[in-house]
Amino acid sequence: MNVLTFDLLPVRASCLLLALLETAIGIGLVTGVLLRLALAAFFAHMAGVFSALFILPAEMWDGTAPAPTLEGQYIIKNVVLIAACLAVAVDEREPRPHHPPPD
């Protein structure tokens, strides 16, 4: 974890902040409250998550075959989450017809 945080934060603080960020993102996605902010935070978080594939290649890729290790698979499975959030983001950007309240 120190490699990913560039030793700027202690490991315990990094884990706590990551847990808080992921919880806030999840609450935003589930409730729709501050959805655009939650989506922006999610995509920024995913950029950080996927950076481990390049920063820590020995831990993420099997050296004998072009296949991910268990840790690499754990990160790559987030592609499904990215696809789901892209669908939510597209739906959020579509203009909704404004219907006046009935009299």
Short mmCIF file of N, CA and C in Angstrom, two decimals:
data_model
loop_
_atom_site.label_atom_id
_atom_site.label_comp_id
_atom_site.label_asym_id
_atom_site.label_seq_id
_atom_site.Cartn_x
_atom_site.Cartn_y
_atom_site.Cartn_z
N MET A 1 0.84 -1.20 0.00
CA MET A 1 0.00 0.00 0.00
C MET A 1 0.87 1.25 0.00
N ASN A 2 2.05 1.19 0.62
CA ASN A 2 2.91 2.37 0.66
C ASN A 2 3.36 2.78 -0.73
N VAL A 3 3.54 1.82 -1.63
CA VAL A 3 3.94 2.15 -2.99
C VAL A 3 2.84 2.93 -3.69
N LEU A 4 1.59 2.54 -3.45
CA LEU A 4 0.47 3.20 -4.11
C LEU A 4 0.19 4.59 -3.54
N THR A 5 0.53 4.82 -2.27
CA THR A 5 0.30 6.14 -1.67
C THR A 5 1.57 6.98 -1.65
N PHE A 6 2.63 6.45 -2.23
CA PHE A 6 3.92 7.15 -2.29
C PHE A 6 4.42 7.53 -0.89
N ASP A 7 4.08 6.72 0.10
CA ASP A 7 4.47 6.93 1.50
C ASP A 7 4.00 8.27 2.05
N LEU A 8 2.95 8.83 1.48
CA LEU A 8 2.41 10.09 1.99
C LEU A 8 1.49 9.89 3.18
N LEU A 9 0.89 8.71 3.28
CA LEU A 9 -0.02 8.40 4.37
C LEU A 9 0.38 7.09 5.02
N PRO A 10 0.19 6.99 6.34
CA PRO A 10 0.40 5.69 6.98
C PRO A 10 -0.62 4.68 6.45
N VAL A 11 -0.28 3.40 6.52
CA VAL A 11 -1.14 2.36 5.97
C VAL A 11 -2.52 2.38 6.63
N ARG A 12 -2.58 2.52 7.95
CA ARG A 12 -3.86 2.52 8.65
C ARG A 12 -4.74 3.68 8.18
N ALA A 13 -4.16 4.86 8.06
CA ALA A 13 -4.93 6.02 7.60
C ALA A 13 -5.38 5.82 6.15
N SER A 14 -4.54 5.24 5.32
CA SER A 14 -4.90 4.97 3.93
C SER A 14 -6.10 4.03 3.85
N CYS A 15 -6.06 2.97 4.66
CA CYS A 15 -7.17 2.00 4.65
C CYS A 15 -8.45 2.64 5.14
N LEU A 16 -8.37 3.47 6.17
CA LEU A 16 -9.56 4.14 6.70
C LEU A 16 -10.14 5.11 5.68
N LEU A 17 -9.30 5.91 5.06
CA LEU A 17 -9.78 6.85 4.05
C LEU A 17 -10.36 6.14 2.84
N LEU A 18 -9.74 5.04 2.44
CA LEU A 18 -10.25 4.26 1.31
C LEU A 18 -11.62 3.68 1.64
N ALA A 19 -11.77 3.17 2.85
CA ALA A 19 -13.06 2.61 3.28
C ALA A 19 -14.14 3.69 3.30
N LEU A 20 -13.80 4.87 3.81
CA LEU A 20 -14.77 5.98 3.84
C LEU A 20 -15.15 6.42 2.43
N LEU A 21 -14.16 6.51 1.55
CA LEU A 21 -14.43 6.90 0.16
C LEU A 21 -15.33 5.88 -0.53
N GLU A 22 -15.01 4.60 -0.39
CA GLU A 22 -15.81 3.57 -1.05
C GLU A 22 -17.23 3.53 -0.48
N THR A 23 -17.37 3.75 0.82
CA THR A 23 -18.71 3.78 1.43
C THR A 23 -19.51 4.97 0.91
N ALA A 24 -18.87 6.13 0.85
CA ALA A 24 -19.57 7.32 0.35
C ALA A 24 -19.98 7.15 -1.11
N ILE A 25 -19.11 6.57 -1.92
CA ILE A 25 -19.44 6.31 -3.32
C ILE A 25 -20.63 5.36 -3.40
N GLY A 26 -20.60 4.29 -2.63
CA GLY A 26 -21.69 3.32 -2.63
C GLY A 26 -23.01 3.94 -2.21
N ILE A 27 -23.00 4.75 -1.17
CA ILE A 27 -24.22 5.42 -0.72
C ILE A 27 -24.74 6.35 -1.81
N GLY A 28 -23.84 7.08 -2.43
CA GLY A 28 -24.25 7.98 -3.51
C GLY A 28 -24.86 7.25 -4.69
N LEU A 29 -24.27 6.12 -5.06
CA LEU A 29 -24.79 5.35 -6.19
C LEU A 29 -26.13 4.70 -5.87
N VAL A 30 -26.29 4.21 -4.65
CA VAL A 30 -27.52 3.52 -4.27
C VAL A 30 -28.68 4.50 -4.07
N THR A 31 -28.40 5.63 -3.42
CA THR A 31 -29.48 6.58 -3.12
C THR A 31 -29.73 7.59 -4.23
N GLY A 32 -28.71 7.84 -5.04
CA GLY A 32 -28.84 8.86 -6.08
C GLY A 32 -28.56 10.26 -5.57
N VAL A 33 -28.26 10.39 -4.27
CA VAL A 33 -27.93 11.69 -3.70
C VAL A 33 -26.51 12.06 -4.14
N LEU A 34 -26.39 13.25 -4.70
CA LEU A 34 -25.11 13.71 -5.24
C LEU A 34 -24.53 12.67 -6.21
N LEU A 35 -25.37 12.19 -7.09
CA LEU A 35 -24.99 11.11 -8.00
C LEU A 35 -23.82 11.49 -8.89
N ARG A 36 -23.83 12.68 -9.42
CA ARG A 36 -22.72 13.08 -10.31
C ARG A 36 -21.40 13.12 -9.56
N LEU A 37 -21.43 13.60 -8.33
CA LEU A 37 -20.22 13.63 -7.51
C LEU A 37 -19.76 12.20 -7.20
N ALA A 38 -20.72 11.33 -6.90
CA ALA A 38 -20.39 9.92 -6.62
C ALA A 38 -19.78 9.27 -7.85
N LEU A 39 -20.33 9.55 -9.02
CA LEU A 39 -19.77 8.97 -10.25
C LEU A 39 -18.37 9.50 -10.52
N ALA A 40 -18.16 10.79 -10.32
CA ALA A 40 -16.83 11.36 -10.53
C ALA A 40 -15.83 10.74 -9.56
N ALA A 41 -16.23 10.60 -8.30
CA ALA A 41 -15.34 9.97 -7.31
C ALA A 41 -15.08 8.51 -7.66
N PHE A 42 -16.11 7.82 -8.16
CA PHE A 42 -15.95 6.41 -8.54
C PHE A 42 -14.92 6.27 -9.66
N PHE A 43 -15.05 7.08 -10.70
CA PHE A 43 -14.13 6.94 -11.84
C PHE A 43 -12.71 7.35 -11.44
N ALA A 44 -12.57 8.34 -10.58
CA ALA A 44 -11.23 8.70 -10.08
C ALA A 44 -10.66 7.56 -9.25
N HIS A 45 -11.49 6.95 -8.44
CA HIS A 45 -11.06 5.81 -7.62
C HIS A 45 -10.64 4.64 -8.51
N MET A 46 -11.39 4.37 -9.55
CA MET A 46 -11.04 3.26 -10.45
C MET A 46 -9.72 3.53 -11.16
N ALA A 47 -9.45 4.78 -11.48
CA ALA A 47 -8.15 5.10 -12.09
C ALA A 47 -7.02 4.74 -11.13
N GLY A 48 -7.22 5.03 -9.85
CA GLY A 48 -6.24 4.66 -8.85
C GLY A 48 -6.12 3.16 -8.67
N VAL A 49 -7.25 2.47 -8.69
CA VAL A 49 -7.24 1.01 -8.53
C VAL A 49 -6.50 0.36 -9.70
N PHE A 50 -6.79 0.79 -10.90
CA PHE A 50 -6.16 0.18 -12.07
C PHE A 50 -4.68 0.55 -12.19
N SER A 51 -4.26 1.62 -11.53
CA SER A 51 -2.84 1.98 -11.59
C SER A 51 -1.97 0.89 -10.98
N ALA A 52 -2.53 0.11 -10.06
CA ALA A 52 -1.74 -0.98 -9.45
C ALA A 52 -1.31 -2.00 -10.50
N LEU A 53 -2.08 -2.17 -11.55
CA LEU A 53 -1.70 -3.11 -12.61
C LEU A 53 -0.38 -2.72 -13.27
N PHE A 54 -0.09 -1.42 -13.27
CA PHE A 54 1.12 -0.93 -13.93
C PHE A 54 2.23 -0.61 -12.93
N ILE A 55 1.85 -0.18 -11.73
CA ILE A 55 2.85 0.16 -10.72
C ILE A 55 3.44 -1.09 -10.08
N LEU A 56 2.60 -2.12 -9.92
CA LEU A 56 3.03 -3.36 -9.28
C LEU A 56 2.86 -4.56 -10.22
N PRO A 57 3.53 -4.55 -11.37
CA PRO A 57 3.29 -5.62 -12.35
C PRO A 57 3.66 -7.02 -11.84
N ALA A 58 4.67 -7.13 -11.00
CA ALA A 58 5.07 -8.46 -10.52
C ALA A 58 3.99 -9.10 -9.66
N GLU A 59 3.24 -8.28 -8.92
CA GLU A 59 2.17 -8.82 -8.07
C GLU A 59 0.87 -9.02 -8.83
N MET A 60 0.71 -8.36 -9.97
CA MET A 60 -0.56 -8.40 -10.69
C MET A 60 -0.58 -9.36 -11.87
N TRP A 61 0.59 -9.70 -12.39
CA TRP A 61 0.65 -10.55 -13.59
C TRP A 61 1.52 -11.76 -13.33
N ASP A 62 1.06 -12.90 -13.80
CA ASP A 62 1.82 -14.14 -13.70
C ASP A 62 3.00 -14.04 -14.66
N GLY A 63 4.20 -14.31 -14.17
CA GLY A 63 5.39 -14.16 -15.00
C GLY A 63 5.53 -15.21 -16.08
N THR A 64 4.86 -16.36 -15.93
CA THR A 64 5.04 -17.44 -16.90
C THR A 64 4.07 -17.35 -18.07
N ALA A 65 2.97 -16.67 -17.87
CA ALA A 65 1.96 -16.55 -18.94
C ALA A 65 1.34 -15.16 -18.86
N PRO A 66 0.81 -14.68 -19.96
CA PRO A 66 0.17 -13.36 -19.91
C PRO A 66 -1.21 -13.46 -19.24
N ALA A 67 -1.20 -13.80 -17.96
CA ALA A 67 -2.44 -13.96 -17.22
C ALA A 67 -2.32 -13.24 -15.88
N PRO A 68 -3.41 -12.67 -15.39
CA PRO A 68 -3.34 -11.97 -14.10
C PRO A 68 -3.28 -12.96 -12.93
N THR A 69 -2.62 -12.52 -11.86
CA THR A 69 -2.62 -13.29 -10.62
C THR A 69 -3.98 -13.10 -9.95
N LEU A 70 -4.16 -13.72 -8.79
CA LEU A 70 -5.43 -13.55 -8.06
C LEU A 70 -5.66 -12.08 -7.72
N GLU A 71 -4.61 -11.38 -7.33
CA GLU A 71 -4.73 -9.95 -7.04
C GLU A 71 -5.11 -9.17 -8.29
N GLY A 72 -4.49 -9.52 -9.42
CA GLY A 72 -4.80 -8.87 -10.68
C GLY A 72 -6.23 -9.12 -11.11
N GLN A 73 -6.70 -10.35 -10.90
CA GLN A 73 -8.09 -10.67 -11.24
C GLN A 73 -9.05 -9.86 -10.38
N TYR A 74 -8.69 -9.66 -9.12
CA TYR A 74 -9.53 -8.87 -8.21
C TYR A 74 -9.68 -7.44 -8.72
N ILE A 75 -8.62 -6.91 -9.30
CA ILE A 75 -8.68 -5.55 -9.83
C ILE A 75 -9.42 -5.53 -11.17
N ILE A 76 -9.14 -6.48 -12.03
CA ILE A 76 -9.74 -6.51 -13.36
C ILE A 76 -11.25 -6.72 -13.30
N LYS A 77 -11.75 -7.39 -12.27
CA LYS A 77 -13.20 -7.61 -12.16
C LYS A 77 -13.94 -6.30 -12.03
N ASN A 78 -13.24 -5.22 -11.70
CA ASN A 78 -13.88 -3.91 -11.59
C ASN A 78 -14.36 -3.37 -12.94
N VAL A 79 -13.95 -4.02 -14.02
CA VAL A 79 -14.44 -3.62 -15.34
C VAL A 79 -15.97 -3.70 -15.37
N VAL A 80 -16.54 -4.68 -14.69
CA VAL A 80 -18.00 -4.82 -14.62
C VAL A 80 -18.60 -3.62 -13.90
N LEU A 81 -17.98 -3.19 -12.80
CA LEU A 81 -18.48 -2.02 -12.08
C LEU A 81 -18.37 -0.76 -12.94
N ILE A 82 -17.29 -0.65 -13.68
CA ILE A 82 -17.12 0.51 -14.56
C ILE A 82 -18.21 0.53 -15.62
N ALA A 83 -18.51 -0.62 -16.21
CA ALA A 83 -19.58 -0.69 -17.22
C ALA A 83 -20.92 -0.29 -16.61
N ALA A 84 -21.20 -0.76 -15.42
CA ALA A 84 -22.47 -0.41 -14.76
C ALA A 84 -22.55 1.09 -14.48
N CYS A 85 -21.45 1.66 -14.00
CA CYS A 85 -21.46 3.10 -13.70
C CYS A 85 -21.50 3.94 -14.97
N LEU A 86 -20.93 3.44 -16.05
CA LEU A 86 -21.06 4.15 -17.33
C LEU A 86 -22.52 4.19 -17.77
N ALA A 87 -23.23 3.09 -17.56
CA ALA A 87 -24.66 3.07 -17.89
C ALA A 87 -25.43 4.05 -17.04
N VAL A 88 -25.11 4.13 -15.75
CA VAL A 88 -25.77 5.09 -14.86
C VAL A 88 -25.43 6.52 -15.29
N ALA A 89 -24.17 6.76 -15.65
CA ALA A 89 -23.75 8.10 -16.06
C ALA A 89 -24.46 8.53 -17.33
N VAL A 90 -24.61 7.63 -18.28
CA VAL A 90 -25.32 7.97 -19.53
C VAL A 90 -26.78 8.28 -19.22
N ASP A 91 -27.39 7.48 -18.36
CA ASP A 91 -28.79 7.72 -17.99
C ASP A 91 -28.93 9.06 -17.27
N GLU A 92 -27.96 9.40 -16.46
CA GLU A 92 -28.00 10.67 -15.72
C GLU A 92 -27.88 11.86 -16.66
N ARG A 93 -27.16 11.72 -17.74
CA ARG A 93 -26.96 12.83 -18.67
C ARG A 93 -28.14 13.03 -19.62
N GLU A 94 -28.96 12.00 -19.82
CA GLU A 94 -30.09 12.14 -20.74
C GLU A 94 -31.11 13.11 -20.16
N PRO A 95 -31.55 14.07 -20.96
CA PRO A 95 -32.54 15.01 -20.44
C PRO A 95 -33.87 14.29 -20.21
N ARG A 96 -34.47 14.62 -19.11
CA ARG A 96 -35.77 14.04 -18.79
C ARG A 96 -36.84 15.07 -19.11
N PRO A 97 -37.94 14.62 -19.71
CA PRO A 97 -39.00 15.57 -20.00
C PRO A 97 -39.59 16.11 -18.70
N HIS A 98 -39.84 17.39 -18.71
CA HIS A 98 -40.41 18.03 -17.52
C HIS A 98 -41.92 18.01 -17.64
N HIS A 99 -42.55 17.35 -16.72
CA HIS A 99 -44.00 17.28 -16.71
C HIS A 99 -44.50 18.14 -15.55
N PRO A 100 -45.35 19.12 -15.84
CA PRO A 100 -45.87 19.92 -14.74
C PRO A 100 -46.77 19.07 -13.84
N PRO A 101 -46.83 19.39 -12.56
CA PRO A 101 -47.68 18.60 -11.66
C PRO A 101 -49.14 18.73 -12.06
N PRO A 102 -49.90 17.64 -11.88
CA PRO A 102 -51.32 17.70 -12.25
C PRO A 102 -52.08 18.66 -11.34
N ASP A 103 -53.13 19.27 -11.91
CA ASP A 103 -53.94 20.23 -11.12
C ASP A 103 -54.91 19.54 -10.22
#
